[in-house]
PDB file of C-alpha atoms in Angstrom:
ATOM      1  CA  UNK A   1     -14.863  78.393  43.744  1.00 79.00           C
ATOM      2  CA  UNK A   2     -18.026  77.913  46.294  1.00 90.00           C
ATOM      3  CA  UNK A   3     -20.277  79.956  43.458  1.00 94.00           C
ATOM      4  CA  UNK A   4     -19.216  78.088  39.942  1.00 95.00           C
ATOM      5  CA  UNK A   5     -20.355  74.788  42.389  1.00 95.00           C
ATOM      6  CA  UNK A   6     -23.447  75.941  43.076  1.00 96.00           C
ATOM      7  CA  UNK A   7     -24.230  77.502  40.129  1.00 97.00           C
ATOM      8  CA  UNK A   8     -24.120  73.766  38.287  1.00 97.00           C
ATOM      9  CA  UNK A   9     -26.807  72.793  41.340  1.00 97.00           C
ATOM     10  CA  UNK A  10     -28.707  74.908  40.135  1.00 98.00           C
ATOM     11  CA  UNK A  11     -28.040  74.922  36.673  1.00 98.00           C
ATOM     12  CA  UNK A  12     -29.373  70.655  37.307  1.00 97.00           C
ATOM     13  CA  UNK A  13     -31.731  71.188  39.731  1.00 97.00           C
ATOM     14  CA  UNK A  14     -33.684  74.166  38.631  1.00 98.00           C
ATOM     15  CA  UNK A  15     -32.310  73.784  34.281  1.00 98.00           C
ATOM     16  CA  UNK A  16     -34.677  73.615  31.664  1.00 98.00           C
ATOM     17  CA  UNK A  17     -33.567  71.505  27.977  1.00 97.00           C
ATOM     18  CA  UNK A  18     -33.358  73.702  25.819  1.00 95.00           C
ATOM     19  CA  UNK A  19     -32.732  72.569  21.616  1.00 93.00           C
ATOM     20  CA  UNK A  20     -29.735  73.877  20.893  1.00 87.00           C
ATOM     21  CA  UNK A  21     -30.059  74.621  17.032  1.00 85.00           C
ATOM     22  CA  UNK A  22     -26.249  75.837  16.084  1.00 80.00           C
ATOM     23  CA  UNK A  23     -24.669  71.985  18.018  1.00 81.00           C
ATOM     24  CA  UNK A  24     -27.113  70.057  17.549  1.00 87.00           C
ATOM     25  CA  UNK A  25     -27.442  68.414  20.551  1.00 90.00           C
ATOM     26  CA  UNK A  26     -30.184  69.954  23.975  1.00 95.00           C
ATOM     27  CA  UNK A  27     -28.809  71.742  27.653  1.00 95.00           C
ATOM     28  CA  UNK A  28     -30.183  72.436  30.713  1.00 97.00           C
ATOM     29  CA  UNK A  29     -30.086  75.903  30.618  1.00 98.00           C
ATOM     30  CA  UNK A  30     -30.709  78.766  33.369  1.00 98.00           C
ATOM     31  CA  UNK A  31     -31.367  82.670  33.061  1.00 98.00           C
ATOM     32  CA  UNK A  32     -29.195  84.722  34.713  1.00 98.00           C
ATOM     33  CA  UNK A  33     -26.183  84.188  36.912  1.00 98.00           C
ATOM     34  CA  UNK A  34     -24.480  86.880  38.688  1.00 98.00           C
ATOM     35  CA  UNK A  35     -20.537  85.804  40.473  1.00 98.00           C
ATOM     36  CA  UNK A  36     -17.986  87.784  42.578  1.00 98.00           C
ATOM     37  CA  UNK A  37     -14.188  87.187  42.431  1.00 98.00           C
ATOM     38  CA  UNK A  38     -12.566  88.813  44.609  1.00 98.00           C
ATOM     39  CA  UNK A  39      -9.906  90.807  42.890  1.00 98.00           C
ATOM     40  CA  UNK A  40      -8.445  92.955  46.316  1.00 98.00           C
ATOM     41  CA  UNK A  41      -7.795  89.046  47.711  1.00 98.00           C
ATOM     42  CA  UNK A  42      -6.251  87.814  44.945  1.00 98.00           C
ATOM     43  CA  UNK A  43      -8.590  85.070  45.416  1.00 98.00           C
ATOM     44  CA  UNK A  44      -8.042  83.501  41.910  1.00 98.00           C
ATOM     45  CA  UNK A  45     -11.297  81.482  40.445  1.00 97.00           C
ATOM     46  CA  UNK A  46      -9.907  78.371  39.220  1.00 97.00           C
ATOM     47  CA  UNK A  47     -11.599  75.065  39.814  1.00 96.00           C
ATOM     48  CA  UNK A  48     -10.335  73.481  41.199  1.00 97.00           C
ATOM     49  CA  UNK A  49     -12.426  70.372  41.361  1.00 96.00           C
ATOM     50  CA  UNK A  50     -10.245  69.408  38.382  1.00 96.00           C
ATOM     51  CA  UNK A  51      -7.547  70.479  36.887  1.00 95.00           C
ATOM     52  CA  UNK A  52      -7.391  73.167  34.917  1.00 94.00           C
ATOM     53  CA  UNK A  53      -5.359  75.893  33.097  1.00 92.00           C
ATOM     54  CA  UNK A  54      -4.923  79.585  33.724  1.00 96.00           C
ATOM     55  CA  UNK A  55      -2.090  80.649  31.038  1.00 97.00           C
ATOM     56  CA  UNK A  56      -4.711  80.039  27.199  1.00 96.00           C
ATOM     57  CA  UNK A  57      -6.856  82.456  28.502  1.00 97.00           C
ATOM     58  CA  UNK A  58      -4.704  85.481  29.505  1.00 98.00           C
ATOM     59  CA  UNK A  59      -2.695  84.425  26.546  1.00 98.00           C
ATOM     60  CA  UNK A  60      -6.346  85.161  24.602  1.00 98.00           C
ATOM     61  CA  UNK A  61      -7.221  88.046  26.572  1.00 98.00           C
ATOM     62  CA  UNK A  62      -4.096  89.587  25.881  1.00 98.00           C
ATOM     63  CA  UNK A  63      -4.393  88.655  22.525  1.00 98.00           C
ATOM     64  CA  UNK A  64      -8.058  91.211  22.322  1.00 98.00           C
ATOM     65  CA  UNK A  65      -6.182  93.829  24.543  1.00 98.00           C
ATOM     66  CA  UNK A  66      -4.153  93.835  21.349  1.00 98.00           C
ATOM     67  CA  UNK A  67      -6.258  93.948  19.092  1.00 98.00           C
ATOM     68  CA  UNK A  68      -4.766  90.932  16.662  1.00 98.00           C
ATOM     69  CA  UNK A  69      -7.253  89.630  14.369  1.00 98.00           C
ATOM     70  CA  UNK A  70      -4.577  86.212  12.941  1.00 98.00           C
ATOM     71  CA  UNK A  71      -5.276  82.874  14.612  1.00 98.00           C
ATOM     72  CA  UNK A  72      -1.418  82.748  14.296  1.00 98.00           C
ATOM     73  CA  UNK A  73      -0.551  86.273  16.618  1.00 98.00           C
ATOM     74  CA  UNK A  74      -3.045  84.053  19.202  1.00 98.00           C
ATOM     75  CA  UNK A  75      -0.649  80.730  19.003  1.00 98.00           C
ATOM     76  CA  UNK A  76       2.595  82.796  19.201  1.00 97.00           C
ATOM     77  CA  UNK A  77       1.029  84.387  22.781  1.00 97.00           C
ATOM     78  CA  UNK A  78       0.106  80.614  23.864  1.00 96.00           C
ATOM     79  CA  UNK A  79      -4.060  80.295  23.227  1.00 97.00           C
ATOM     80  CA  UNK A  80      -5.363  78.218  20.256  1.00 95.00           C
ATOM     81  CA  UNK A  81      -9.189  78.929  20.946  1.00 93.00           C
ATOM     82  CA  UNK A  82      -9.178  81.037  17.555  1.00 96.00           C
ATOM     83  CA  UNK A  83      -7.434  78.151  14.944  1.00 96.00           C
ATOM     84  CA  UNK A  84     -11.409  76.027  14.645  1.00 92.00           C
ATOM     85  CA  UNK A  85     -12.787  79.046  13.984  1.00 93.00           C
ATOM     86  CA  UNK A  86     -11.041  80.904  11.857  1.00 96.00           C
ATOM     87  CA  UNK A  87      -9.675  78.318   9.277  1.00 96.00           C
ATOM     88  CA  UNK A  88     -12.799  74.896   9.489  1.00 93.00           C
ATOM     89  CA  UNK A  89     -15.969  77.362   9.959  1.00 91.00           C
ATOM     90  CA  UNK A  90     -17.345  76.837   6.541  1.00 93.00           C
ATOM     91  CA  UNK A  91     -19.531  79.694   6.831  1.00 93.00           C
ATOM     92  CA  UNK A  92     -16.268  82.673   6.878  1.00 96.00           C
ATOM     93  CA  UNK A  93     -14.226  79.970   4.951  1.00 97.00           C
ATOM     94  CA  UNK A  94     -16.722  81.408   2.499  1.00 97.00           C
ATOM     95  CA  UNK A  95     -17.112  85.203   3.679  1.00 98.00           C
ATOM     96  CA  UNK A  96     -15.301  87.077   1.397  1.00 98.00           C
ATOM     97  CA  UNK A  97     -14.321  89.212   4.078  1.00 98.00           C
ATOM     98  CA  UNK A  98     -12.044  87.191   4.688  1.00 98.00           C
ATOM     99  CA  UNK A  99      -8.065  88.017   4.391  1.00 97.00           C
ATOM    100  CA  UNK A 100      -6.321  84.133   4.380  1.00 97.00           C
ATOM    101  CA  UNK A 101      -5.608  81.419   6.992  1.00 97.00           C
ATOM    102  CA  UNK A 102      -5.842  81.788  10.841  1.00 98.00           C
ATOM    103  CA  UNK A 103      -8.028  85.675   9.831  1.00 98.00           C
ATOM    104  CA  UNK A 104     -10.410  85.880  12.375  1.00 98.00           C
ATOM    105  CA  UNK A 105     -12.227  89.236  10.685  1.00 98.00           C
ATOM    106  CA  UNK A 106     -13.381  92.319  13.269  1.00 98.00           C
ATOM    107  CA  UNK A 107     -13.783  90.262  15.978  1.00 98.00           C
ATOM    108  CA  UNK A 108     -13.595  90.885  19.540  1.00 97.00           C
ATOM    109  CA  UNK A 109     -10.065  93.013  20.360  1.00 96.00           C
ATOM    110  CA  UNK A 110     -10.484  94.397  17.064  1.00 98.00           C
ATOM    111  CA  UNK A 111     -13.724  95.940  18.088  1.00 98.00           C
ATOM    112  CA  UNK A 112     -12.215  97.029  21.778  1.00 98.00           C
ATOM    113  CA  UNK A 113      -8.931  98.504  19.508  1.00 98.00           C
ATOM    114  CA  UNK A 114     -10.480  99.865  16.265  1.00 98.00           C
ATOM    115  CA  UNK A 115     -13.865 100.351  16.823  1.00 98.00           C
ATOM    116  CA  UNK A 116     -14.788 102.174  12.973  1.00 97.00           C
ATOM    117  CA  UNK A 117     -16.797 105.020  12.990  1.00 97.00           C
ATOM    118  CA  UNK A 118     -19.301 106.509   9.909  1.00 96.00           C
ATOM    119  CA  UNK A 119     -15.803 108.435   8.555  1.00 97.00           C
ATOM    120  CA  UNK A 120     -14.363 105.794   7.926  1.00 96.00           C
ATOM    121  CA  UNK A 121     -11.973 106.810  11.158  1.00 98.00           C
ATOM    122  CA  UNK A 122     -11.617 104.238  14.559  1.00 98.00           C
ATOM    123  CA  UNK A 123     -12.340 104.572  18.270  1.00 98.00           C
ATOM    124  CA  UNK A 124      -9.737 103.019  20.906  1.00 98.00           C
ATOM    125  CA  UNK A 125     -12.024 102.467  23.705  1.00 98.00           C
ATOM    126  CA  UNK A 126      -8.820 100.641  25.163  1.00 98.00           C
ATOM    127  CA  UNK A 127      -7.100 103.231  25.614  1.00 98.00           C
ATOM    128  CA  UNK A 128      -9.396 105.566  26.018  1.00 98.00           C
ATOM    129  CA  UNK A 129     -10.485 104.074  29.357  1.00 98.00           C
ATOM    130  CA  UNK A 130      -6.567 103.258  30.305  1.00 98.00           C
ATOM    131  CA  UNK A 131      -5.654 107.647  29.496  1.00 98.00           C
ATOM    132  CA  UNK A 132      -8.922 108.418  32.188  1.00 98.00           C
ATOM    133  CA  UNK A 133      -8.412 105.627  34.589  1.00 98.00           C
ATOM    134  CA  UNK A 134      -4.594 106.659  34.937  1.00 98.00           C
ATOM    135  CA  UNK A 135      -5.433 110.900  35.527  1.00 98.00           C
ATOM    136  CA  UNK A 136      -8.103 109.380  38.244  1.00 98.00           C
ATOM    137  CA  UNK A 137     -11.017 109.873  35.862  1.00 98.00           C
ATOM    138  CA  UNK A 138     -14.453 107.830  35.429  1.00 98.00           C
ATOM    139  CA  UNK A 139     -17.128 108.876  33.408  1.00 98.00           C
ATOM    140  CA  UNK A 140     -19.073 106.732  33.885  1.00 98.00           C
ATOM    141  CA  UNK A 141     -18.651 104.948  30.321  1.00 98.00           C
ATOM    142  CA  UNK A 142     -15.390 103.109  31.030  1.00 98.00           C
ATOM    143  CA  UNK A 143     -17.033 100.995  28.813  1.00 98.00           C
ATOM    144  CA  UNK A 144     -14.975  98.660  26.086  1.00 98.00           C
ATOM    145  CA  UNK A 145     -17.224  96.463  24.079  1.00 98.00           C
ATOM    146  CA  UNK A 146     -17.038  93.854  21.173  1.00 98.00           C
ATOM    147  CA  UNK A 147     -20.373  93.756  20.597  1.00 98.00           C
ATOM    148  CA  UNK A 148     -21.068  95.248  17.157  1.00 98.00           C
ATOM    149  CA  UNK A 149     -23.430  93.796  15.737  1.00 97.00           C
ATOM    150  CA  UNK A 150     -23.236  95.974  12.428  1.00 97.00           C
ATOM    151  CA  UNK A 151     -19.906  93.670  11.518  1.00 98.00           C
ATOM    152  CA  UNK A 152     -20.742  90.142  12.601  1.00 97.00           C
ATOM    153  CA  UNK A 153     -20.592  89.542   9.583  1.00 97.00           C
ATOM    154  CA  UNK A 154     -17.076  90.834   8.604  1.00 98.00           C
ATOM    155  CA  UNK A 155     -16.187  88.132  11.230  1.00 98.00           C
ATOM    156  CA  UNK A 156     -15.711  84.702  12.225  1.00 96.00           C
ATOM    157  CA  UNK A 157     -17.648  84.146  15.534  1.00 95.00           C
ATOM    158  CA  UNK A 158     -19.632  87.003  17.381  1.00 94.00           C
ATOM    159  CA  UNK A 159     -18.841  87.255  21.078  1.00 97.00           C
ATOM    160  CA  UNK A 160     -19.661  85.418  24.411  1.00 95.00           C
ATOM    161  CA  UNK A 161     -18.312  87.822  26.951  1.00 97.00           C
ATOM    162  CA  UNK A 162     -18.566  91.117  24.832  1.00 98.00           C
ATOM    163  CA  UNK A 163     -18.289  93.859  27.501  1.00 98.00           C
ATOM    164  CA  UNK A 164     -16.805  94.848  30.098  1.00 98.00           C
ATOM    165  CA  UNK A 165     -16.934  98.058  32.521  1.00 98.00           C
ATOM    166  CA  UNK A 166     -14.338  99.181  34.551  1.00 98.00           C
ATOM    167  CA  UNK A 167     -15.722 101.979  37.670  1.00 98.00           C
ATOM    168  CA  UNK A 168     -13.195 104.100  40.638  1.00 98.00           C
ATOM    169  CA  UNK A 169     -14.872 104.561  43.343  1.00 98.00           C
ATOM    170  CA  UNK A 170     -12.088 106.588  45.030  1.00 97.00           C
ATOM    171  CA  UNK A 171      -8.517 104.341  44.491  1.00 97.00           C
ATOM    172  CA  UNK A 172     -10.151 101.146  43.874  1.00 98.00           C
ATOM    173  CA  UNK A 173     -10.502 100.182  40.677  1.00 98.00           C
ATOM    174  CA  UNK A 174     -13.649  97.885  40.080  1.00 99.00           C
ATOM    175  CA  UNK A 175     -15.143  95.788  36.760  1.00 98.00           C
ATOM    176  CA  UNK A 176     -18.272  94.078  35.074  1.00 98.00           C
ATOM    177  CA  UNK A 177     -18.354  92.103  32.421  1.00 98.00           C
ATOM    178  CA  UNK A 178     -21.436  90.788  31.145  1.00 98.00           C
ATOM    179  CA  UNK A 179     -21.457  87.669  28.220  1.00 98.00           C
ATOM    180  CA  UNK A 180     -24.242  86.202  27.085  1.00 98.00           C
ATOM    181  CA  UNK A 181     -23.991  82.451  26.648  1.00 96.00           C
ATOM    182  CA  UNK A 182     -21.292  80.034  28.575  1.00 96.00           C
ATOM    183  CA  UNK A 183     -20.881  76.947  28.692  1.00 95.00           C
ATOM    184  CA  UNK A 184     -20.445  75.733  32.167  1.00 97.00           C
ATOM    185  CA  UNK A 185     -17.626  73.246  32.418  1.00 95.00           C
ATOM    186  CA  UNK A 186     -15.273  74.109  30.252  1.00 92.00           C
ATOM    187  CA  UNK A 187     -16.107  78.191  29.004  1.00 92.00           C
ATOM    188  CA  UNK A 188     -16.770  79.703  32.669  1.00 95.00           C
ATOM    189  CA  UNK A 189     -13.425  78.859  34.270  1.00 93.00           C
ATOM    190  CA  UNK A 190     -11.461  80.347  30.704  1.00 95.00           C
ATOM    191  CA  UNK A 191     -14.201  83.372  31.320  1.00 97.00           C
ATOM    192  CA  UNK A 192     -13.597  82.714  34.992  1.00 97.00           C
ATOM    193  CA  UNK A 193     -10.593  83.839  34.817  1.00 98.00           C
ATOM    194  CA  UNK A 194     -10.317  86.343  32.132  1.00 98.00           C
ATOM    195  CA  UNK A 195     -12.406  88.233  33.934  1.00 98.00           C
ATOM    196  CA  UNK A 196     -10.336  88.450  37.618  1.00 98.00           C
ATOM    197  CA  UNK A 197      -7.291  89.125  35.060  1.00 98.00           C
ATOM    198  CA  UNK A 198      -8.534  91.443  33.331  1.00 98.00           C
ATOM    199  CA  UNK A 199      -9.190  93.556  36.546  1.00 98.00           C
ATOM    200  CA  UNK A 200      -6.022  93.161  38.521  1.00 98.00           C
ATOM    201  CA  UNK A 201      -3.841  94.183  35.502  1.00 98.00           C
ATOM    202  CA  UNK A 202      -5.893  96.889  34.568  1.00 98.00           C
ATOM    203  CA  UNK A 203      -5.707  98.659  38.032  1.00 98.00           C
ATOM    204  CA  UNK A 204      -1.859  96.882  38.255  1.00 98.00           C
ATOM    205  CA  UNK A 205      -1.309  99.395  35.322  1.00 98.00           C
ATOM    206  CA  UNK A 206      -3.258 103.035  36.041  1.00 98.00           C
ATOM    207  CA  UNK A 207      -2.184 102.963  38.824  1.00 98.00           C
ATOM    208  CA  UNK A 208      -5.247 101.771  41.010  1.00 98.00           C
ATOM    209  CA  UNK A 209      -5.939  99.094  43.840  1.00 98.00           C
ATOM    210  CA  UNK A 210      -7.791  96.537  42.601  1.00 98.00           C
ATOM    211  CA  UNK A 211     -11.868  95.847  44.284  1.00 98.00           C
ATOM    212  CA  UNK A 212     -14.308  93.710  43.506  1.00 98.00           C
ATOM    213  CA  UNK A 213     -14.820  92.088  39.450  1.00 98.00           C
ATOM    214  CA  UNK A 214     -18.393  91.115  38.447  1.00 98.00           C
ATOM    215  CA  UNK A 215     -19.448  88.731  35.972  1.00 98.00           C
ATOM    216  CA  UNK A 216     -23.100  88.557  34.660  1.00 98.00           C
ATOM    217  CA  UNK A 217     -23.761  85.505  32.249  1.00 98.00           C
ATOM    218  CA  UNK A 218     -27.364  85.355  31.000  1.00 98.00           C
ATOM    219  CA  UNK A 219     -27.466  81.889  29.166  1.00 97.00           C
ATOM    220  CA  UNK A 220     -26.194  78.933  31.198  1.00 98.00           C
ATOM    221  CA  UNK A 221     -25.814  75.658  30.490  1.00 97.00           C
ATOM    222  CA  UNK A 222     -24.934  72.671  31.128  1.00 97.00           C
ATOM    223  CA  UNK A 223     -24.967  70.216  27.840  1.00 96.00           C
ATOM    224  CA  UNK A 224     -26.167  66.952  27.824  1.00 95.00           C
ATOM    225  CA  UNK A 225     -23.432  64.439  26.956  1.00 95.00           C
ATOM    226  CA  UNK A 226     -21.622  66.928  30.163  1.00 96.00           C
ATOM    227  CA  UNK A 227     -24.419  66.766  32.921  1.00 96.00           C
ATOM    228  CA  UNK A 228     -23.521  63.003  33.734  1.00 96.00           C
ATOM    229  CA  UNK A 229     -19.439  63.785  34.692  1.00 96.00           C
ATOM    230  CA  UNK A 230     -20.497  67.237  35.700  1.00 96.00           C
ATOM    231  CA  UNK A 231     -23.705  65.345  38.321  1.00 96.00           C
ATOM    232  CA  UNK A 232     -21.322  62.180  39.079  1.00 96.00           C
ATOM    233  CA  UNK A 233     -18.025  62.924  39.164  1.00 96.00           C
ATOM    234  CA  UNK A 234     -16.794  66.881  39.440  1.00 96.00           C
ATOM    235  CA  UNK A 235     -19.826  67.758  41.760  1.00 96.00           C
ATOM    236  CA  UNK A 236     -19.469  64.666  44.083  1.00 96.00           C
ATOM    237  CA  UNK A 237     -15.054  66.499  45.520  1.00 96.00           C
ATOM    238  CA  UNK A 238     -15.024  68.713  47.836  1.00 96.00           C
ATOM    239  CA  UNK A 239     -12.633  71.944  46.786  1.00 96.00           C
ATOM    240  CA  UNK A 240      -9.469  73.402  47.602  1.00 96.00           C
ATOM    241  CA  UNK A 241      -8.811  76.878  49.023  1.00 96.00           C
ATOM    242  CA  UNK A 242      -8.638  79.203  45.805  1.00 96.00           C
ATOM    243  CA  UNK A 243      -5.061  79.624  45.075  1.00 98.00           C
ATOM    244  CA  UNK A 244      -2.937  83.232  43.499  1.00 98.00           C
ATOM    245  CA  UNK A 245      -2.152  84.565  40.797  1.00 98.00           C
ATOM    246  CA  UNK A 246       1.188  86.722  40.360  1.00 98.00           C
ATOM    247  CA  UNK A 247       2.071  89.521  37.894  1.00 98.00           C
ATOM    248  CA  UNK A 248       5.565  90.476  36.744  1.00 98.00           C
ATOM    249  CA  UNK A 249       5.114  94.372  38.648  1.00 98.00           C
ATOM    250  CA  UNK A 250       7.221  95.462  35.885  1.00 98.00           C
ATOM    251  CA  UNK A 251       4.078  95.716  34.085  1.00 98.00           C
ATOM    252  CA  UNK A 252       3.263  99.584  33.918  1.00 98.00           C
ATOM    253  CA  UNK A 253       1.471 100.359  31.132  1.00 98.00           C
ATOM    254  CA  UNK A 254      -0.658  99.196  27.985  1.00 98.00           C
ATOM    255  CA  UNK A 255       1.947  99.917  25.686  1.00 98.00           C
ATOM    256  CA  UNK A 256       4.278  96.901  27.610  1.00 98.00           C
ATOM    257  CA  UNK A 257       1.410  95.327  27.085  1.00 98.00           C
ATOM    258  CA  UNK A 258       1.036  95.659  23.938  1.00 98.00           C
ATOM    259  CA  UNK A 259       4.393  94.589  22.419  1.00 98.00           C
ATOM    260  CA  UNK A 260       6.781  93.073  25.488  1.00 98.00           C
ATOM    261  CA  UNK A 261       4.559  91.003  28.152  1.00 98.00           C
ATOM    262  CA  UNK A 262       4.385  86.899  28.094  1.00 98.00           C
ATOM    263  CA  UNK A 263       3.093  84.487  29.022  1.00 97.00           C
ATOM    264  CA  UNK A 264       6.111  83.653  32.085  1.00 98.00           C
ATOM    265  CA  UNK A 265       5.215  87.162  33.441  1.00 98.00           C
ATOM    266  CA  UNK A 266       1.646  85.606  35.308  1.00 98.00           C
ATOM    267  CA  UNK A 267       2.676  82.381  37.922  1.00 98.00           C
ATOM    268  CA  UNK A 268      -0.240  81.100  40.351  1.00 97.00           C
ATOM    269  CA  UNK A 269       0.933  80.633  44.180  1.00 98.00           C
ATOM    270  CA  UNK A 270      -0.455  77.904  45.497  1.00 97.00           C
ATOM    271  CA  UNK A 271      -2.505  75.502  42.871  1.00 97.00           C
ATOM    272  CA  UNK A 272      -4.673  72.242  44.389  1.00 97.00           C
ATOM    273  CA  UNK A 273      -6.937  70.164  42.083  1.00 97.00           C
ATOM    274  CA  UNK A 274      -8.716  67.549  41.781  1.00 97.00           C
ATOM    275  CA  UNK A 275      -7.893  65.342  37.706  1.00 96.00           C
ATOM    276  CA  UNK A 276      -9.182  66.524  34.409  1.00 95.00           C
ATOM    277  CA  UNK A 277     -12.174  65.523  33.347  1.00 94.00           C
ATOM    278  CA  UNK A 278     -12.547  65.617  29.717  1.00 93.00           C
ATOM    279  CA  UNK A 279     -15.964  67.315  29.262  1.00 92.00           C
ATOM    280  CA  UNK A 280     -16.632  67.216  25.661  1.00 85.00           C
ATOM    281  CA  UNK A 281     -17.077  70.488  23.743  1.00 79.00           C
ATOM    282  CA  UNK A 282     -19.630  71.270  21.294  1.00 74.00           C
ATOM    283  CA  UNK A 283     -18.308  73.114  18.218  1.00 65.00           C
TER     284      UNK A 283
END
């Protein structure tokens, strides 16, 4: 929690105003932010200075693990985050690669589970990682990337958090996740939850102890219409202790994650929080 608040203070004190062409808004921006999440101590990074929600973030990432390419499948899990990009993005609606309502195209989890090769076959990046880690193998390339510039035109959105790199030291598993752009008041807590969850669940299904998850953000920003709420409301509040994430111990394989797992298999304990804050969202 402290490192989240420290980043917010850094953006406010040292950020540079940048015009964002996509949203038509200005944002206070800094380059390079490094956060760490103690998965080994189960210090779940759910923000306490405003009421935050974790299940949609886990649901979305579970959809990536399953390689979903349709917003309806994400909704069934409990994540509505792809509805607008799949159905309201004018450029995507007019894209010849779009297959119909709710289609997202070749984005995120599709790349992670079915990266296209020139010969027409596919690479399942995640299965390779899980298979290696279950055997205690770290070939220094246990990497899953969603960032495929050659297929940006075949999807509704290029990825923000784009690459996840696992490292195995003895029987302890670590994760380094890379994010090119981050809306700190709204998006960061969502992404924090996903990085923590990804290390915790992969450690569980591969039989390793989770270590630390490292989260590197290149462009961290606060939009102009969010600044007052962040500076004068959220940063005036005292944080509470981090809650704990409880994962169903019966989840033991990648196949489990692909088939029967639901959001009922994830709970939090000890979550104290302040009131919610309705930050403006920039589409």
